Short mmCIF file of C-alpha atoms in Angstrom, two decimals:
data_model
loop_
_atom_site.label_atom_id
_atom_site.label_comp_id
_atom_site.label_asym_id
_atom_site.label_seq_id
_atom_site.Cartn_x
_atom_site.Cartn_y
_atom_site.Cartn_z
CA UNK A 1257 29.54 3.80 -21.68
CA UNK A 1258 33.00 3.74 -22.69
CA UNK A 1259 35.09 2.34 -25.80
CA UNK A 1260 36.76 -0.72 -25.87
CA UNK A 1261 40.83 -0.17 -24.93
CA UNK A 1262 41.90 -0.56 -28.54
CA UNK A 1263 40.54 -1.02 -32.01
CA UNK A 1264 39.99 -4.29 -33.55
CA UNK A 1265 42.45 -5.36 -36.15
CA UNK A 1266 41.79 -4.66 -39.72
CA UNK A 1267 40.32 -7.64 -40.39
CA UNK A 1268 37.69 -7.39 -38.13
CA UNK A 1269 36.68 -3.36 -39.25
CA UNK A 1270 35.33 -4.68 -42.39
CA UNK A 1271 31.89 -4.93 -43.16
CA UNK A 1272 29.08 -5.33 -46.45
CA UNK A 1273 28.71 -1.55 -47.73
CA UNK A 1274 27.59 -2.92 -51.08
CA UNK A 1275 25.24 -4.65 -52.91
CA UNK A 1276 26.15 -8.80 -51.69
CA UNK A 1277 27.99 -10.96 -49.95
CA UNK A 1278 31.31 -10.18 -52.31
CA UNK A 1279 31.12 -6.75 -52.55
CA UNK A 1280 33.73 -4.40 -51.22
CA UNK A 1281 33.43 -4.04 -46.89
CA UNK A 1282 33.87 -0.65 -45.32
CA UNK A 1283 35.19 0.56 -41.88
CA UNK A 1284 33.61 -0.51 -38.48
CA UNK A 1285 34.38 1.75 -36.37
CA UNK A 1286 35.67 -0.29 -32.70
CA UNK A 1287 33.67 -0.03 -29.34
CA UNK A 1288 30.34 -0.79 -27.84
CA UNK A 1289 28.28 2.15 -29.66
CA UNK A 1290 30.52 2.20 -32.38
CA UNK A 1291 29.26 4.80 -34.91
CA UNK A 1292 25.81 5.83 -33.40
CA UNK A 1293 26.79 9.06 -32.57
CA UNK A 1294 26.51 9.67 -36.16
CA UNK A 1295 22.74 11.11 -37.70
CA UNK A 1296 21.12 8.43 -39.88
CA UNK A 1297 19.36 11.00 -41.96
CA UNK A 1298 17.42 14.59 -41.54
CA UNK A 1299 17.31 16.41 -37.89
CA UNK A 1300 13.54 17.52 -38.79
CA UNK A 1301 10.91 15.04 -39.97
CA UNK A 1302 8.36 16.26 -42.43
CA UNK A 1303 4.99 17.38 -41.29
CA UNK A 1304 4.30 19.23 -37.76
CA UNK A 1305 6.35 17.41 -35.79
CA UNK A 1306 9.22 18.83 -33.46
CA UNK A 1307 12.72 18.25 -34.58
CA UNK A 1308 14.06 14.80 -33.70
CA UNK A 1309 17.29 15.41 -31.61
CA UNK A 1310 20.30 14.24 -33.48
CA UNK A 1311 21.74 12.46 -30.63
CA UNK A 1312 18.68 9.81 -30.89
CA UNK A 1313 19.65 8.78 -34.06
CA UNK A 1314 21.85 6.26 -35.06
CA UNK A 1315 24.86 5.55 -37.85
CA UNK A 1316 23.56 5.82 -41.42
CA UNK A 1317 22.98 2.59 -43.56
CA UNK A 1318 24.82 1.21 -46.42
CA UNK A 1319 23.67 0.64 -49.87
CA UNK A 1320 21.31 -1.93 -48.92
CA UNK A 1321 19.57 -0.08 -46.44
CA UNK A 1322 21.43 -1.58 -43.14
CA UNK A 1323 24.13 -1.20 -40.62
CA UNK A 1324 26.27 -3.99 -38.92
CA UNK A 1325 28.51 -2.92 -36.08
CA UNK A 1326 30.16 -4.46 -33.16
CA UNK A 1327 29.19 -4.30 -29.79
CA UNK A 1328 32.19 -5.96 -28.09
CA UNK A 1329 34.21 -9.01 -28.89
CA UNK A 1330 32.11 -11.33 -30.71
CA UNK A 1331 28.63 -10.21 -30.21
CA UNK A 1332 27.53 -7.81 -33.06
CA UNK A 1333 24.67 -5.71 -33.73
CA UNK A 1334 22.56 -4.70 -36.78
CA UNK A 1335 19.44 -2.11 -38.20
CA UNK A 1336 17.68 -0.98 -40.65
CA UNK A 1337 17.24 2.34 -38.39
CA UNK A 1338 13.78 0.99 -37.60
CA UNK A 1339 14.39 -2.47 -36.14
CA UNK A 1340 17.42 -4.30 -34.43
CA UNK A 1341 18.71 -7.57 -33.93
CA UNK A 1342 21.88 -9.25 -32.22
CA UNK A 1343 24.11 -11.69 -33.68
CA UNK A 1344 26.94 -14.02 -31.79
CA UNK A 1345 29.56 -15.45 -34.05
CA UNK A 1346 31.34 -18.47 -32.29
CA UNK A 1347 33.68 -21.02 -32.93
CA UNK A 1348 30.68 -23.24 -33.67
CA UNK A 1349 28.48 -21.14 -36.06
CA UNK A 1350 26.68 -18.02 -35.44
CA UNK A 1351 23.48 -17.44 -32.52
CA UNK A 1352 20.89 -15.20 -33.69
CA UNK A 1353 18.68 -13.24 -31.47
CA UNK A 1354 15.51 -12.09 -33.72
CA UNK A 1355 14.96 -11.97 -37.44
CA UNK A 1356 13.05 -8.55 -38.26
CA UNK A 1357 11.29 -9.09 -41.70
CA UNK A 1358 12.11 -5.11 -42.52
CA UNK A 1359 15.79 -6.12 -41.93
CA UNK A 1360 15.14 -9.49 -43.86
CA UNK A 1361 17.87 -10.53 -46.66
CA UNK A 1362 20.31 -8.13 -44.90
CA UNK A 1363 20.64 -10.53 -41.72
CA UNK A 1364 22.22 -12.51 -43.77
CA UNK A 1365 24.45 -10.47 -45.61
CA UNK A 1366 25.39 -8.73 -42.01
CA UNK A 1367 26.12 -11.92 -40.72
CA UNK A 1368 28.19 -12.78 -44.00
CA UNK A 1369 30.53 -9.78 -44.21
CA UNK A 1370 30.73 -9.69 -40.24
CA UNK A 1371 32.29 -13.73 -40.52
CA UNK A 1372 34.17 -13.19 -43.80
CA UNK A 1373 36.12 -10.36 -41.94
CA UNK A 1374 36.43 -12.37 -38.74
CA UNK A 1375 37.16 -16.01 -39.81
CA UNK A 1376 33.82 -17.49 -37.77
CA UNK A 1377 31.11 -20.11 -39.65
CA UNK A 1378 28.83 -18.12 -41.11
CA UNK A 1379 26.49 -20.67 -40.36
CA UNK A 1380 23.10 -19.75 -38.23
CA UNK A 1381 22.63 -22.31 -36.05
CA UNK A 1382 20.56 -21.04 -33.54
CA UNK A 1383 18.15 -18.52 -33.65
CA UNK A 1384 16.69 -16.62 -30.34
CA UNK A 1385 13.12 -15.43 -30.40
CA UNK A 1386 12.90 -12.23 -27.85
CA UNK A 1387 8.67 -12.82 -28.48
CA UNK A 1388 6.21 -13.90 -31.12
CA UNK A 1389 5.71 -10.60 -32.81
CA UNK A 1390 5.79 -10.74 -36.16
CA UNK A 1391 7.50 -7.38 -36.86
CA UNK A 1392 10.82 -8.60 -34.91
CA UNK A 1393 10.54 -12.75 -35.91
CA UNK A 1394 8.74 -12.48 -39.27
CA UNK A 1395 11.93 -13.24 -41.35
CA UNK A 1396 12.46 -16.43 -39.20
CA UNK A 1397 11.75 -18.35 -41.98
CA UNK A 1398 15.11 -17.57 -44.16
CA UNK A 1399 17.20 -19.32 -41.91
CA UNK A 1400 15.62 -22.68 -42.85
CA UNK A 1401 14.35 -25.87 -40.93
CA UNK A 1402 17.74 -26.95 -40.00
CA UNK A 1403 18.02 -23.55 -37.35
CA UNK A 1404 17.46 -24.64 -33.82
CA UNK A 1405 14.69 -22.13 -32.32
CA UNK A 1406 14.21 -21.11 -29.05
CA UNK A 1407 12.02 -19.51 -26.69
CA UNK A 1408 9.57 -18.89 -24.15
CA UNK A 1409 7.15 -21.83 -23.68
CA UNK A 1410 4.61 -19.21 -24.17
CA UNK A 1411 6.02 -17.94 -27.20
CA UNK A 1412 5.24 -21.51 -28.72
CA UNK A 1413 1.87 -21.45 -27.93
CA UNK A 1414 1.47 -18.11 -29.38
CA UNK A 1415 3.15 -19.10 -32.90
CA UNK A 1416 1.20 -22.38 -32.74
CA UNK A 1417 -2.08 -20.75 -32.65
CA UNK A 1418 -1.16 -18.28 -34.86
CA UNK A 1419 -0.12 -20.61 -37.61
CA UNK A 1420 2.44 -18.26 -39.61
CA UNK A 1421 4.63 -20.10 -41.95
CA UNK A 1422 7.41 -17.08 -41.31
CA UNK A 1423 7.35 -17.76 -38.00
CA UNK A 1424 8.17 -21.67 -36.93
CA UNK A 1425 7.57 -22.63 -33.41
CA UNK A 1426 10.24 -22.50 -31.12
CA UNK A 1427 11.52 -26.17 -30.63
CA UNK A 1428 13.29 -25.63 -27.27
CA UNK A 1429 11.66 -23.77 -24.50
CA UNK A 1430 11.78 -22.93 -21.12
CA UNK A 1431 9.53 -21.65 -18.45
CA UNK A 1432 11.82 -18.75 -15.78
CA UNK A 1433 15.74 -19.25 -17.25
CA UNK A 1434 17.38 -20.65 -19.87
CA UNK A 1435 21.60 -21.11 -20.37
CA UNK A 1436 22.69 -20.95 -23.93
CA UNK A 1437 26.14 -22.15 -24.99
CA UNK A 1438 27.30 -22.21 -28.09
CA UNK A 1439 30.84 -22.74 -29.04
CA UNK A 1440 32.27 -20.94 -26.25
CA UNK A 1441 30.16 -18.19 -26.43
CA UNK A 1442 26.82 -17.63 -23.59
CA UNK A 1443 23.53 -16.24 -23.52
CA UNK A 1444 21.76 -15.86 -20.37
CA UNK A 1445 17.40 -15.94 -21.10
CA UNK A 1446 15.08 -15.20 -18.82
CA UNK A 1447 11.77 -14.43 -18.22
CA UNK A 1448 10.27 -12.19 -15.55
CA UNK A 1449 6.72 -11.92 -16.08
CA UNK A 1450 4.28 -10.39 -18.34
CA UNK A 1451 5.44 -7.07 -19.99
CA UNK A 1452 4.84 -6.32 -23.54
CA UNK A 1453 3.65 -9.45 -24.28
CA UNK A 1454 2.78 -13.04 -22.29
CA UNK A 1455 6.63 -14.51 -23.40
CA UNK A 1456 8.62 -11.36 -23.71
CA UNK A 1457 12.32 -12.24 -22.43
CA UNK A 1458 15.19 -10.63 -21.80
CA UNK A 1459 18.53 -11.58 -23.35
CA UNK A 1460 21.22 -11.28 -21.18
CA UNK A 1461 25.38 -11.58 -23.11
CA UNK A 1462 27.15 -11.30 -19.66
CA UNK A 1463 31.16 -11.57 -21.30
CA UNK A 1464 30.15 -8.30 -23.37
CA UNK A 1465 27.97 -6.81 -20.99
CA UNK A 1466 25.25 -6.48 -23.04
CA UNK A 1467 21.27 -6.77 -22.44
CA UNK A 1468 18.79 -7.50 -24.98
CA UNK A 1469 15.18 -6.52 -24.47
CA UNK A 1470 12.54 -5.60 -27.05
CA UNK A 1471 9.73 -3.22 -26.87
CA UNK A 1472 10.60 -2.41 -23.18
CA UNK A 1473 13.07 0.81 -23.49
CA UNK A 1474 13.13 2.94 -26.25
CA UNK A 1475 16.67 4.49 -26.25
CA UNK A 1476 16.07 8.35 -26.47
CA UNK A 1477 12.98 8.11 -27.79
CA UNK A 1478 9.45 8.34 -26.45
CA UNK A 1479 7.81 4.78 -26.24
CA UNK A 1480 5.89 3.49 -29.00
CA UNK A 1481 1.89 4.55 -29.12
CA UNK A 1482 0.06 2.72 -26.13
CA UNK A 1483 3.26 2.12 -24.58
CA UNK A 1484 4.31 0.14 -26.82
CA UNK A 1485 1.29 -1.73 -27.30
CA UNK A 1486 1.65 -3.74 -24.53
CA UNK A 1487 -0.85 -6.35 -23.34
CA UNK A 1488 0.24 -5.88 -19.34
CA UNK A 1489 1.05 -2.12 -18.37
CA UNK A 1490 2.02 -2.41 -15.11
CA UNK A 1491 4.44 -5.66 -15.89
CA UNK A 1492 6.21 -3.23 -19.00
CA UNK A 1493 6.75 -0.49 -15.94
CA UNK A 1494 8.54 -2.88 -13.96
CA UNK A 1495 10.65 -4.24 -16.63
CA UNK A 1496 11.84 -1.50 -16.79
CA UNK A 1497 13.28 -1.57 -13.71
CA UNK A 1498 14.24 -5.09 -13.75
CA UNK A 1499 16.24 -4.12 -16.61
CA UNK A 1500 18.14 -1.98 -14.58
CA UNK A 1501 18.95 -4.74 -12.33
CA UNK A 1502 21.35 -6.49 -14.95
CA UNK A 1503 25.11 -4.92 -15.11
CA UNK A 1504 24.37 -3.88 -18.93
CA UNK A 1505 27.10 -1.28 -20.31
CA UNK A 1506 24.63 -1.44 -23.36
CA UNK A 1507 21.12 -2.47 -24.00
CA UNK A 1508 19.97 -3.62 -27.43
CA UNK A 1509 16.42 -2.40 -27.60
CA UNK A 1510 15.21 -4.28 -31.42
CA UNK A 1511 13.65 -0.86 -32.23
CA UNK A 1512 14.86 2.01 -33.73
CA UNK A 1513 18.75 2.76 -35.11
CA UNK A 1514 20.74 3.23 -32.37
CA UNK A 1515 21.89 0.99 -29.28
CA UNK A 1516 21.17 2.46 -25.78
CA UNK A 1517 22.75 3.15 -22.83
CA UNK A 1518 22.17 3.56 -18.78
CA UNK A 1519 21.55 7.01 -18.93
CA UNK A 1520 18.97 6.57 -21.99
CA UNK A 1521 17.02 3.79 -20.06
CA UNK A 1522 16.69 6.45 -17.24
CA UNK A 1523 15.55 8.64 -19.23
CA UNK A 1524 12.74 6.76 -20.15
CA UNK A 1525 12.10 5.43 -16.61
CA UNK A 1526 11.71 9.44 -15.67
CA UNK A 1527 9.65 9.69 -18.61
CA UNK A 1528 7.05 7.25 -17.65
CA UNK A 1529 7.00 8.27 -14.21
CA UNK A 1530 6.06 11.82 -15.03
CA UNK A 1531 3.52 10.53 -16.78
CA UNK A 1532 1.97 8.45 -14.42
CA UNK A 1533 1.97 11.01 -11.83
CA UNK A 1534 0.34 13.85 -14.62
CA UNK A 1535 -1.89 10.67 -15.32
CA UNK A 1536 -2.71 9.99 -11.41
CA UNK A 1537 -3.29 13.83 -11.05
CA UNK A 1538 -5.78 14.07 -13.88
CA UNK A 1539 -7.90 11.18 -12.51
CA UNK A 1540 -7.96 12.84 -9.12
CA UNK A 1541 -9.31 16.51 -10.77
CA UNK A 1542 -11.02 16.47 -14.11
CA UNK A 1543 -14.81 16.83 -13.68
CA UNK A 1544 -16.63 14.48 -15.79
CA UNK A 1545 -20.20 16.56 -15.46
CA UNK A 1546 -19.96 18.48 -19.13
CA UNK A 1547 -19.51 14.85 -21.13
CA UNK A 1548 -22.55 13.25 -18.79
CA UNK A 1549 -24.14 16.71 -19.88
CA UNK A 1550 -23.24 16.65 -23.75
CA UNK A 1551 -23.42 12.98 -24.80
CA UNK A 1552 -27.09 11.99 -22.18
CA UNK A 1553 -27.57 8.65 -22.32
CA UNK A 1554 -24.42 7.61 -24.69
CA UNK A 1555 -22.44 5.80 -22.58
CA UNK A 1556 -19.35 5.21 -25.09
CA UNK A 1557 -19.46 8.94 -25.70
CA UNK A 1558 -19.22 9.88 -22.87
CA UNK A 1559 -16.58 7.63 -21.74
CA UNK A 1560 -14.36 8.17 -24.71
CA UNK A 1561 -15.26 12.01 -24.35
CA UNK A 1562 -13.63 11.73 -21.12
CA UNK A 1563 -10.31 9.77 -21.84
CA UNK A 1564 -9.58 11.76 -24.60
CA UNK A 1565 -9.81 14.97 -21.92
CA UNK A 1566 -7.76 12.71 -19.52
CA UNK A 1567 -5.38 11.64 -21.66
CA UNK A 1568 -4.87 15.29 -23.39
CA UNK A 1569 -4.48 16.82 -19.71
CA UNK A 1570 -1.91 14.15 -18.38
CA UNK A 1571 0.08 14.45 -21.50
CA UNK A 1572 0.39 18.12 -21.96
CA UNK A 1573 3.21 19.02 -19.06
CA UNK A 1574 5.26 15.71 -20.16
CA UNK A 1575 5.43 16.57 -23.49
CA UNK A 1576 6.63 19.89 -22.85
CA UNK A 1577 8.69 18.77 -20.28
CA UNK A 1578 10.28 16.05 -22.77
CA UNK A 1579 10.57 17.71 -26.48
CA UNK A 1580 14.03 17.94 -27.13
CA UNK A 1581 14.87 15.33 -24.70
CA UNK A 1582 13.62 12.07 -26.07
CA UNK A 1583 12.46 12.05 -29.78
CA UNK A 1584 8.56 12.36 -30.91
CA UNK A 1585 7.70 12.93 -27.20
CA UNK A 1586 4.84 15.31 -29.08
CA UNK A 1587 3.89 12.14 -31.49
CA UNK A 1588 3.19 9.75 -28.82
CA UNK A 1589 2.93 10.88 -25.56
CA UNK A 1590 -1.07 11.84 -25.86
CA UNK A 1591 -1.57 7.77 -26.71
CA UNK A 1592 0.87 6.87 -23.78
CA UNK A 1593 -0.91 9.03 -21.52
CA UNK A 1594 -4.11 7.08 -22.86
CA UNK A 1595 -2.60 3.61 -21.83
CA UNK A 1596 -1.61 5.09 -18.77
CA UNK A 1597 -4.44 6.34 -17.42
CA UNK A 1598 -6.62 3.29 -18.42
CA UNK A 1599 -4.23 1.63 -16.44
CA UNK A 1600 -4.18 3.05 -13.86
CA UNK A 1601 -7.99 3.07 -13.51
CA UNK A 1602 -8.32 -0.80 -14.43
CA UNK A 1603 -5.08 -1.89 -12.86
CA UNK A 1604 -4.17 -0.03 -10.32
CA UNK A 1605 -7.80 1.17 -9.14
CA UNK A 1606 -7.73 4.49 -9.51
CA UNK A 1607 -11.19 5.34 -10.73
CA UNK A 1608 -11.33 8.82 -9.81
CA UNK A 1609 -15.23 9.96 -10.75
CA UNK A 1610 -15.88 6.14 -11.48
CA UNK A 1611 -15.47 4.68 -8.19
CA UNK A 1612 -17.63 3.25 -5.49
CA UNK A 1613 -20.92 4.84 -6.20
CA UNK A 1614 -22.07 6.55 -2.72
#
């Protein structure tokens, strides 16, 4: 990914590094990953863990525990190091694309010192819901009733049955695509499928190049336990790939501190291979005899007795293959390897010592 040809102007460098709306900005640095080359905090985690590589971490926050930076022209970015959202300031008012409830208050003090600095309304007046989770919509609620929502048709039913006061239904939806203009500005929504969840969409800003999709592609890190808890494994594998289909220069992932890149999403697509063919190999050679043996007649003994085994054995040569190269690939590879397999078996039919009896 490379820089944008020159820096913004002053005006547009400055940013919230205190506590409020009126205190004093600091520097943003120009560019599509401006600042995230920069460590966030410690190399090594506490505990047993290996060392988290410093190029998966992101810029460090400010005093109130967030970072706003630009991605290109008007489209801006900001984290908490653990979540991310995506913010449009236009002519019109400002298009938000998830509310994390860990990034809460700060949203709105982001958005603030990003608008102060740039002469745009400050004004949210549309807010984009990637998917029902509460952990990247929960703070939906601070931008009032007056917010027009929008999202997947699914995504409605979802929040409807879930009844969550800090999470409104979307009021528009839409069923494959979805063109949003707003004050000059565009964002392209679409959805593809199943992946992560039943509505998951992916948020495409085609005038800065820019791709958001949540909960798909972790950049430099290993994917969340169970592959990100996804409800449809083999739909999250190919979203990856039909991520790759969009032009992105650089993906917004909503987890994590840092913004990601081509090569990063490659990465993880190499990752996740490896692990379905160490996954694939397992189910093909590990004898099931000694669990039948151990637990007799204890059917959910012996079956978790043998996915643990499965999932240990298809893990072990990615994790070693990956430490170093994508953060906590020894935290949650065993669990991915878990999803995987299952997967596999359920999904894709490959029951290994659980097939056709003879």
């Amino acid at each position: 990914m490379t820089a944008e040809s020159a820096k913004p102007p002053a005006s547009r460098r400055t940013f919230l590094a205190g506590t409020g709306a009126a205190a004093a900005a600091a520097a943003l640095l120009g560019g599509p990953l401006a600042g995230t080359a920069r460590a966030a905090g410690p190399v090594c985690p506490p505990g047993q863990f290996a060392p988290v590589p410093k190029r998966a971490l992101g810029p460090p926050v400010n005093a109130d525990g967030y970072f706003a930076g630009q991605i290109k022209g008007d489209l801006y970015w900001v984290t908490d190091s653990f979540y991310t959202a995506m913010f449009l300031t236009t002519r019109d008012g400002v298009v938000l694309v998830d509310a994390p409830p860990t990034i809460g208050h700060n949203l709105l003090r982001a958005i603030g010192a990003v608008t102060q600095a740039n002469g745009r309304p400050s004004q949210v007046t549309h807010l984009v819901y990637s998917h029902s989770h509460a952990d990247h919509i929960g703070a939906s609620s601070l931008l009032g009733s007056d917010v027009v929502r929008i999202g997947h048709s699914e995504c409605r039913t979802l929040l409807l049955r879930d009844n969550d006061p800090n999470r409104p239904p979307p009021e528009v939806t839409f069923e494959d695509r979805y063109t949003l203009t707003v004050g000059g500005q565009t964002l392209e929504l679409a959805f593809h499928g199943p992946n992560h969840t039943p509505d998951n969409i992916f948020i495409w800003a085609p005038g800065q190049q820019t791709l958001m999709l949540v909960d798909v592609i972790f950049p430099r890190w290993a994917p969340f336990k169970n592959v990100a808890v996804s409800q449809d494994i083999p739909g999250w594998i190919q979203a990856q790939d039909i991520a790759m289909s969009y032009p992105w220069h650089t993906l917004v992932a909503g987890h994590l501190g840092r913004l990601g890149t081509r090569g990063d999403a490659e990465l993880q697509i190499a990752y996740v291979a490896d692990l379905q063919a160490s996954a694939r190999a397992t189910l093909q050679n590990l004898d099931p005899t000694p669990f039948f043996k151990k637990y007799g007649d204890n059917a959910w003994a012996i079956f978790k007795a043998y996915l643990d085994a499965a999932s240990a054995q298809a893990a072990a040569p990615v994790t070693r293959k990956y430490l170093g190269k994508l953060a906590a690939a020894d935290v949650f590879t065993f669990d991915n390897a878990f999803a995987v397999v299952e997967s596999l078996r359920i999904d894709g039919g490959v029951l290994g010592p659980f097939g056709i009896h003879p």
